[in-house]
mmCIF file of C-alpha atoms in Angstrom:
data_model
loop_
_atom_site.group_PDB
_atom_site.id
_atom_site.type_symbol
_atom_site.label_atom_id
_atom_site.label_comp_id
_atom_site.label_asym_id
_atom_site.label_seq_id
_atom_site.Cartn_x
_atom_site.Cartn_y
_atom_site.Cartn_z
ATOM 1 C CA MET A 1 112.761 102.219 93.262
ATOM 2 C CA LYS A 2 114.723 102.236 96.526
ATOM 3 C CA ILE A 3 111.828 103.985 98.267
ATOM 4 C CA PHE A 4 109.459 101.271 97.058
ATOM 5 C CA ALA A 5 111.934 98.590 98.164
ATOM 6 C CA MET A 6 112.093 100.239 101.602
ATOM 7 C CA ALA A 7 108.291 100.254 101.801
ATOM 8 C CA MET A 8 108.228 96.520 101.062
ATOM 9 C CA LEU A 9 110.881 95.860 103.716
ATOM 10 C CA MET A 10 109.281 97.873 106.511
ATOM 11 C CA SER A 11 105.513 97.730 105.985
ATOM 12 C CA SER A 12 103.121 94.999 107.043
ATOM 13 C CA TYR A 13 100.219 96.183 104.871
ATOM 14 C CA PHE A 14 100.656 97.598 101.364
ATOM 15 C CA ILE A 15 97.772 99.387 99.622
ATOM 16 C CA PHE A 16 98.197 99.958 95.893
ATOM 17 C CA ASN A 17 95.506 101.859 94.025
ATOM 18 C CA THR A 18 94.744 102.277 90.341
ATOM 19 C CA MET A 19 91.723 103.505 88.411
ATOM 20 C CA ASN A 20 88.950 102.063 86.258
ATOM 21 C CA ALA A 21 89.846 98.378 85.849
ATOM 22 C CA LEU A 22 92.445 95.659 86.343
ATOM 23 C CA ASP A 23 93.544 95.749 82.741
ATOM 24 C CA GLU A 24 96.972 95.289 81.185
ATOM 25 C CA LYS A 25 97.858 98.940 81.789
ATOM 26 C CA ALA A 26 97.083 98.606 85.508
ATOM 27 C CA ILE A 27 99.166 95.441 85.826
ATOM 28 C CA GLU A 28 102.066 97.040 83.941
ATOM 29 C CA SER A 29 102.009 99.889 86.471
ATOM 30 C CA LEU A 30 103.478 97.326 88.880
ATOM 31 C CA ALA A 31 106.230 96.345 86.449
ATOM 32 C CA PHE A 32 108.884 97.583 88.874
ATOM 33 C CA VAL A 33 108.265 94.554 91.122
ATOM 34 C CA VAL A 34 110.269 92.603 88.535
ATOM 35 C CA SER A 35 113.375 94.480 89.705
ATOM 36 C CA LEU A 36 112.785 94.131 93.442
ATOM 37 C CA SER A 37 115.211 91.236 93.843
ATOM 38 C CA LYS A 38 117.969 93.480 92.446
ATOM 39 C CA TYR A 39 117.470 95.941 95.299
ATOM 40 C CA ILE A 40 116.729 93.492 98.127
ATOM 41 C CA HIS A 41 118.318 90.158 99.019
ATOM 42 C CA VAL A 42 116.965 87.692 101.550
ATOM 43 C CA ARG A 43 120.494 86.807 102.655
ATOM 44 C CA SER A 44 124.040 87.861 101.812
ATOM 45 C CA HIS A 45 125.499 85.974 98.885
ATOM 46 C CA PRO A 46 127.841 86.474 95.927
ATOM 47 C CA ALA A 47 126.438 88.524 93.044
ATOM 48 C CA ASN A 48 126.286 85.516 90.716
ATOM 49 C CA VAL A 49 124.105 83.431 93.051
ATOM 50 C CA SER A 50 120.336 83.670 92.539
ATOM 51 C CA GLU A 51 117.785 83.351 95.337
ATOM 52 C CA ASP A 52 114.560 81.440 95.623
ATOM 53 C CA LEU A 53 112.001 84.188 94.976
ATOM 54 C CA GLU A 54 109.416 82.342 97.089
ATOM 55 C CA GLU A 55 111.403 83.359 100.180
ATOM 56 C CA TYR A 56 110.605 87.031 99.664
ATOM 57 C CA SER A 57 106.932 86.430 100.414
ATOM 58 C CA HIS A 58 107.823 85.625 104.062
ATOM 59 C CA TYR A 59 109.048 89.197 104.549
ATOM 60 C CA PHE A 60 106.817 91.221 102.234
ATOM 61 C CA PRO A 61 103.531 92.814 103.364
ATOM 62 C CA PHE A 62 99.900 91.933 102.810
ATOM 63 C CA PHE A 63 98.939 93.384 99.419
ATOM 64 C CA MET A 64 95.625 95.175 98.922
ATOM 65 C CA TRP A 65 94.825 96.364 95.392
ATOM 66 C CA VAL A 66 92.191 99.126 95.394
ATOM 67 C CA ILE A 67 90.532 99.966 92.061
ATOM 68 C CA ARG A 68 88.863 103.369 92.067
ATOM 69 C CA ASP A 69 86.115 104.652 89.766
ATOM 70 C CA PHE A 70 85.245 101.074 88.886
ATOM 71 C CA ALA A 71 82.346 100.758 86.463
ATOM 72 C CA LEU A 72 82.424 97.156 85.262
ATOM 73 C CA LYS A 73 79.893 94.505 86.210
ATOM 74 C CA LEU A 74 81.657 91.579 87.860
ATOM 75 C CA VAL A 75 80.024 88.546 86.308
ATOM 76 C CA THR A 76 81.214 85.579 84.256
ATOM 77 C CA THR A 77 80.064 84.849 80.699
ATOM 78 C CA ASP A 78 77.270 82.724 82.166
ATOM 79 C CA GLN A 79 76.248 85.569 84.502
ATOM 80 C CA GLN A 80 77.774 84.095 87.678
ATOM 81 C CA THR A 81 78.873 86.718 90.208
ATOM 82 C CA VAL A 82 82.631 87.255 90.537
ATOM 83 C CA THR A 83 84.056 88.544 93.822
ATOM 84 C CA ASP A 84 86.662 91.295 93.911
ATOM 85 C CA ARG A 85 89.291 88.788 94.997
ATOM 86 C CA GLN A 86 88.416 86.438 92.115
ATOM 87 C CA TYR A 87 88.625 89.408 89.754
ATOM 88 C CA LEU A 88 92.187 90.030 90.951
ATOM 89 C CA GLU A 89 93.199 86.383 90.607
ATOM 90 C CA ASN A 90 91.700 86.209 87.117
ATOM 91 C CA ALA A 91 93.660 89.291 86.070
ATOM 92 C CA LEU A 92 96.900 87.775 87.412
ATOM 93 C CA ARG A 93 96.555 84.544 85.457
ATOM 94 C CA MET A 94 99.351 83.900 82.995
ATOM 95 C CA VAL A 95 98.705 85.116 79.457
ATOM 96 C CA ASP A 96 98.329 82.281 76.968
ATOM 97 C CA PRO A 97 100.904 82.784 74.202
ATOM 98 C CA THR A 98 98.967 80.635 71.735
ATOM 99 C CA GLY A 99 98.407 82.530 68.528
ATOM 100 C CA CYS A 100 100.344 85.581 69.747
ATOM 101 C CA SER A 101 102.774 87.132 67.264
ATOM 102 C CA ASP A 102 104.842 88.957 69.901
ATOM 103 C CA ILE A 103 106.155 86.234 72.232
ATOM 104 C CA GLU A 104 108.568 88.645 73.951
ATOM 105 C CA GLN A 105 105.660 90.823 75.026
ATOM 106 C CA VAL A 106 103.816 87.809 76.458
ATOM 107 C CA ILE A 107 106.961 86.783 78.371
ATOM 108 C CA SER A 108 107.224 90.305 79.812
ATOM 109 C CA LYS A 109 103.542 90.320 80.841
ATOM 110 C CA ASN A 110 103.835 86.926 82.494
ATOM 111 C CA GLU A 111 107.005 87.910 84.330
ATOM 112 C CA ILE A 112 105.142 90.777 86.014
ATOM 113 C CA ARG A 113 102.248 88.487 86.943
ATOM 114 C CA GLY A 114 104.611 85.817 88.213
ATOM 115 C CA LYS A 115 106.520 88.238 90.442
ATOM 116 C CA ILE A 116 103.324 89.741 91.902
ATOM 117 C CA THR A 117 101.878 86.326 92.797
ATOM 118 C CA THR A 118 105.243 85.081 94.109
ATOM 119 C CA PHE A 119 106.148 88.095 96.232
ATOM 120 C CA PHE A 120 102.646 88.721 97.604
ATOM 121 C CA LYS A 121 101.165 85.405 98.702
ATOM 122 C CA GLU A 122 98.664 87.253 100.889
ATOM 123 C CA ARG A 123 96.691 89.544 98.632
ATOM 124 C CA ASP A 124 93.219 90.916 98.134
ATOM 125 C CA CYS A 125 91.337 93.410 96.012
ATOM 126 C CA ILE A 126 88.423 95.770 96.363
ATOM 127 C CA THR A 127 86.600 97.767 93.704
ATOM 128 C CA LEU A 128 85.165 101.194 94.435
ATOM 129 C CA VAL A 129 82.664 102.948 92.210
ATOM 130 C CA ARG A 130 82.999 106.694 91.684
ATOM 131 C CA PRO A 131 81.905 108.277 94.996
ATOM 132 C CA VAL A 132 79.507 110.778 93.362
ATOM 133 C CA GLY A 133 77.615 110.823 90.098
ATOM 134 C CA ASP A 134 78.170 114.363 88.823
ATOM 135 C CA GLU A 135 81.429 116.099 87.868
ATOM 136 C CA LYS A 136 80.684 119.232 89.892
ATOM 137 C CA SER A 137 80.452 117.301 93.169
ATOM 138 C CA LEU A 138 83.533 115.285 92.214
ATOM 139 C CA LYS A 139 85.628 118.457 91.997
ATOM 140 C CA THR A 140 84.746 119.270 95.614
ATOM 141 C CA ILE A 141 84.692 115.672 96.880
ATOM 142 C CA ASP A 142 86.715 116.587 99.968
ATOM 143 C CA LYS A 143 83.909 118.927 101.059
ATOM 144 C CA GLN A 144 81.026 116.517 100.436
ATOM 145 C CA PRO A 145 79.345 114.975 103.529
ATOM 146 C CA TYR A 146 80.014 111.259 103.765
ATOM 147 C CA GLU A 147 76.276 110.551 103.799
ATOM 148 C CA SER A 148 75.902 112.262 100.405
ATOM 149 C CA LEU A 149 78.232 109.796 98.676
ATOM 150 C CA ARG A 150 76.787 106.934 96.649
ATOM 151 C CA PRO A 151 75.566 104.079 98.877
ATOM 152 C CA GLU A 152 77.488 101.465 96.863
ATOM 153 C CA PHE A 153 80.677 103.466 97.354
ATOM 154 C CA ARG A 154 80.121 103.809 101.082
ATOM 155 C CA SER A 155 79.336 100.112 101.573
ATOM 156 C CA LYS A 156 82.519 99.068 99.750
ATOM 157 C CA MET A 157 84.588 101.664 101.598
ATOM 158 C CA GLU A 158 83.362 100.275 104.905
ATOM 159 C CA ILE A 159 84.309 96.764 103.768
ATOM 160 C CA LEU A 160 87.775 98.058 102.846
ATOM 161 C CA ILE A 161 88.240 99.712 106.241
ATOM 162 C CA LYS A 162 87.151 96.535 108.004
ATOM 163 C CA LYS A 163 89.556 94.430 105.924
ATOM 164 C CA ILE A 164 92.453 96.769 106.657
ATOM 165 C CA PHE A 165 91.896 96.748 110.404
ATOM 166 C CA THR A 166 91.301 92.992 110.431
ATOM 167 C CA ASN A 167 94.501 92.118 108.579
ATOM 168 C CA MET A 168 96.771 94.936 109.702
ATOM 169 C CA GLN A 169 99.353 93.903 112.293
ATOM 170 C CA PRO A 170 102.762 94.970 113.590
ATOM 171 C CA LYS A 171 105.732 94.192 111.361
ATOM 172 C CA ILE A 172 106.700 90.580 112.039
ATOM 173 C CA ILE A 173 109.919 88.858 110.980
ATOM 174 C CA ASP A 174 110.430 85.138 111.537
ATOM 175 C CA GLY A 175 107.470 85.107 113.920
ATOM 176 C CA GLN A 176 108.866 87.945 116.037
ATOM 177 C CA PRO A 177 106.842 91.201 116.272
ATOM 178 C CA LEU A 178 109.091 94.252 116.090
ATOM 179 C CA THR A 179 109.098 96.771 118.917
ATOM 180 C CA GLY A 180 109.454 100.444 118.048
ATOM 181 C CA GLU A 181 113.137 100.331 118.948
ATOM 182 C CA MET A 182 113.736 97.219 116.823
ATOM 183 C CA PHE A 183 111.836 98.784 113.921
ATOM 184 C CA GLY A 184 114.068 101.858 114.087
ATOM 185 C CA ALA A 185 117.245 99.764 114.290
ATOM 186 C CA LEU A 186 116.201 97.651 111.294
ATOM 187 C CA LEU A 187 115.327 100.756 109.283
ATOM 188 C CA GLU A 188 118.779 102.150 110.067
ATOM 189 C CA GLN A 189 120.410 98.919 108.822
ATOM 190 C CA TYR A 190 118.563 99.126 105.496
ATOM 191 C CA VAL A 191 119.156 102.872 104.989
ATOM 192 C CA THR A 192 122.864 102.459 105.702
ATOM 193 C CA ALA A 193 123.090 99.677 103.106
ATOM 194 C CA PHE A 194 121.294 101.759 100.463
ATOM 195 C CA ASN A 195 123.403 104.846 101.202
ATOM 196 C CA ILE A 196 126.695 103.040 100.649
ATOM 197 C CA GLY A 197 125.423 101.480 97.434
ATOM 198 C CA ALA A 198 124.998 97.989 98.877
ATOM 199 C CA VAL A 199 122.024 95.654 98.566
ATOM 200 C CA PRO A 200 120.397 95.125 101.989
ATOM 201 C CA ALA A 201 120.082 91.490 103.032
ATOM 202 C CA ILE A 202 116.959 90.901 105.120
ATOM 203 C CA GLU A 203 118.282 88.004 107.218
ATOM 204 C CA THR A 204 121.650 89.649 107.891
ATOM 205 C CA SER A 205 120.088 92.977 108.910
ATOM 206 C CA TRP A 206 117.494 91.222 111.074
ATOM 207 C CA GLU A 207 120.158 89.110 112.765
ATOM 208 C CA GLN A 208 122.138 92.236 113.702
ATOM 209 C CA VAL A 209 119.049 93.901 115.172
ATOM 210 C CA LEU A 210 118.108 90.741 117.052
ATOM 211 C CA ILE A 211 121.585 90.334 118.548
ATOM 212 C CA GLN A 212 121.583 93.955 119.746
ATOM 213 C CA GLU A 213 118.124 93.617 121.283
ATOM 214 C CA LEU A 214 118.870 90.255 122.908
ATOM 215 C CA ASP A 215 122.097 91.545 124.429
ATOM 216 C CA LYS A 216 120.186 94.435 126.024
ATOM 217 C CA VAL A 217 117.355 92.221 127.281
ATOM 218 C CA ILE A 218 119.666 89.518 128.649
ATOM 219 C CA GLY A 219 121.883 92.142 130.270
ATOM 220 C CA ALA A 220 118.807 93.544 132.034
ATOM 221 C CA ALA A 221 117.781 90.015 133.130
ATOM 222 C CA VAL A 222 121.255 89.317 134.570
ATOM 223 C CA GLU A 223 121.206 92.621 136.443
ATOM 224 C CA GLN A 224 117.758 91.724 137.796
ATOM 225 C CA TYR A 225 119.177 88.427 139.076
ATOM 226 C CA LYS A 226 122.064 90.195 140.819
ATOM 227 C CA LYS A 227 119.745 92.755 142.370
ATOM 228 C CA LYS A 228 117.242 90.176 143.636
ATOM 229 C CA ALA A 229 119.954 87.849 144.957
ATOM 230 C CA ALA A 230 121.563 90.718 146.866
ATOM 231 C CA GLU A 231 118.206 91.829 148.315
ATOM 232 C CA LEU A 232 117.346 88.328 149.504
ATOM 233 C CA SER A 233 120.806 87.614 150.852
ATOM 234 C CA ILE A 234 121.617 90.707 152.839
ATOM 235 C CA ASP A 235 119.403 89.909 155.830
ATOM 236 C CA HIS A 236 120.020 86.144 155.872
ATOM 237 C CA LEU A 237 123.772 85.855 156.333
ATOM 238 C CA PRO A 238 125.195 83.490 157.355
ATOM 239 C CA MET A 239 122.974 80.873 155.665
ATOM 240 C CA GLY A 240 122.875 77.151 154.916
ATOM 241 C CA GLU A 241 122.919 75.412 151.533
ATOM 242 C CA GLU A 242 119.125 74.971 151.353
ATOM 243 C CA GLU A 243 118.471 78.646 152.014
ATOM 244 C CA LEU A 244 121.119 79.549 149.447
ATOM 245 C CA ARG A 245 119.398 77.337 146.857
ATOM 246 C CA LYS A 246 116.041 79.001 147.511
ATOM 247 C CA ILE A 247 117.549 82.456 147.012
ATOM 248 C CA ASP A 248 119.132 81.291 143.763
ATOM 249 C CA GLU A 249 115.816 79.912 142.461
ATOM 250 C CA GLU A 250 113.851 83.034 143.369
ATOM 251 C CA ALA A 251 116.449 85.305 141.786
ATOM 252 C CA LYS A 252 116.350 83.159 138.635
ATOM 253 C CA ARG A 253 112.568 83.473 138.486
ATOM 254 C CA GLU A 254 112.867 87.258 138.627
ATOM 255 C CA ALA A 255 115.508 87.237 135.893
ATOM 256 C CA TYR A 256 113.465 84.995 133.578
ATOM 257 C CA LYS A 257 110.368 87.085 134.226
ATOM 258 C CA LYS A 258 112.306 90.090 132.942
ATOM 259 C CA PHE A 259 113.395 88.062 129.923
ATOM 260 C CA TYR A 260 109.876 86.781 129.118
ATOM 261 C CA GLU A 261 108.476 90.318 129.244
ATOM 262 C CA SER A 262 110.679 91.225 126.275
ATOM 263 C CA GLY A 263 108.764 88.912 123.911
ATOM 264 C CA LEU A 264 112.040 87.465 122.599
ATOM 265 C CA VAL A 265 111.656 84.065 124.241
ATOM 266 C CA ASN A 266 111.389 82.078 121.004
ATOM 267 C CA VAL A 267 114.520 83.517 119.449
ATOM 268 C CA GLY A 268 116.571 84.162 122.562
ATOM 269 C CA ALA A 269 116.312 81.001 124.679
ATOM 270 C CA GLU A 270 119.695 79.675 123.533
ATOM 271 C CA ARG A 271 121.383 83.018 124.074
ATOM 272 C CA MET A 272 119.786 83.297 127.529
ATOM 273 C CA ALA A 273 121.092 79.845 128.450
ATOM 274 C CA SER A 274 124.558 80.937 127.305
ATOM 275 C CA ALA A 275 124.310 84.088 129.418
ATOM 276 C CA ARG A 276 123.242 82.003 132.413
ATOM 277 C CA GLU A 277 126.315 79.813 131.951
ATOM 278 C CA LYS A 278 128.642 82.804 131.613
ATOM 279 C CA ASN A 279 127.142 84.446 134.677
ATOM 280 C CA GLY A 280 127.012 81.312 136.804
ATOM 281 C CA ASN A 281 128.915 82.999 139.623
ATOM 282 C CA CYS A 282 126.439 85.893 139.885
ATOM 283 C CA LEU A 283 125.045 84.498 143.132
ATOM 284 C CA CYS A 284 128.517 84.283 144.637
ATOM 285 C CA ARG A 285 129.188 87.914 143.730
ATOM 286 C CA SER A 286 125.811 88.929 145.096
ATOM 287 C CA LEU A 287 126.488 87.085 148.357
ATOM 288 C CA LEU A 288 129.905 88.724 148.663
ATOM 289 C CA LYS A 289 128.337 92.120 148.026
ATOM 290 C CA ALA A 290 125.623 91.417 150.599
ATOM 291 C CA ALA A 291 128.204 90.226 153.111
ATOM 292 C CA GLN A 292 130.291 93.328 152.482
ATOM 293 C CA CYS A 293 127.258 95.580 153.024
ATOM 294 C CA LYS A 294 126.362 93.732 156.227
ATOM 295 C CA LEU A 295 129.944 93.975 157.484
ATOM 296 C CA GLN A 296 130.080 97.698 156.751
ATOM 297 C CA ARG A 297 126.813 98.233 158.650
ATOM 298 C CA PHE A 298 128.215 96.229 161.563
ATOM 299 C CA LEU A 299 131.456 98.256 161.622
ATOM 300 C CA GLN A 300 129.559 101.558 161.396
ATOM 301 C CA GLY A 301 127.400 100.472 164.319
ATOM 302 C CA LEU A 302 130.484 99.401 166.216
ATOM 303 C CA ARG A 303 132.112 102.807 165.682
ATOM 304 C CA GLY A 304 128.987 104.454 166.996
ATOM 305 C CA THR A 305 129.236 102.615 170.293
ATOM 306 C CA ILE A 306 132.930 103.410 170.826
#
C-alpha cells in the first residue's frame, strides 16, 4: 500500500490496466484507494481531524484505465455508440441501492467509486482487443511483428500512445514544475516519513523542498549581484552618485536574471524581496572590495617603481 501511495505522490501519469471489462471485479481491484487518505495527508493535522478529500485531486496524477482483451461492443440499448471514456464514467456511477438486500455491500461499492472519482478528477479509459486471434500466436506475442497484430488493436494502441504523450507532463505541485533535484528531495521527504512510521503530509514536505531550493537559488542570485557589482566598480573608482546608481541597477538585473532562470518566480518573489532587503548593503561591500583590489594594484605598482 505504501508503494502505491508513493506512486500517487510522485507520478504525473498513472496507468492502471485490467482485463476483459469494467465490471464489478475490475472496480474492486482498486479498492485500496479507499485507504489512501490513511497513508497520505495533504497537510499536517491531529489524527482526529479529517481532510477534504477533494484536495487530494490537486496532487494526484492523471489516471488512465487500460482494459485489455476487451470483447464487448460499446453501444447503448438503443444502439448509440459509447466512447471508451463514457464507458468508464458509466461504470463509475453510483450503484442504486433500491431493491438491494445487502445495503452494506452497496455502500462498499459506492465508496470505491466515490474515492476514484474524487481522487482522480482527470481520468480517461481505453479498450484494447486481444492483439492476435489465435492462442498459439498469443503465447509468443513478444516475438510477433507489430504489423501482424490485429488492425483494431494497433489503431487503439496508437491512440493510447498519442494520449499518453499528449497528457504526460513533469510532476507539478501548486503550479510549480519539479526539477530533478526537487523531485529527489521531495521523494526523500516522503520516504523518511514512511520509514519512521509517520504519515507524509504533501504540503509540509513540499514547503520544506521549496524553502531549500529557494534558499539555494536566492543565494546564487545574491552572489551574482556581488560579482557583477564588483566587476563594474573596480575600474570606475572614484565615482559619483549617478554612476553608482547605474552599477546598482545593472547588478540587480543580473541577479534577477539568475533568479528568473530558476523557474521559481511565482513562489519565490516574496522571499527574493526579503533577501534583497537583508542584503541591501551588498553594493557597499562590493565597492569596498573593488576599492581594496584597486588599492592593492596601486601599491604593487608603486613597489615596482621603487
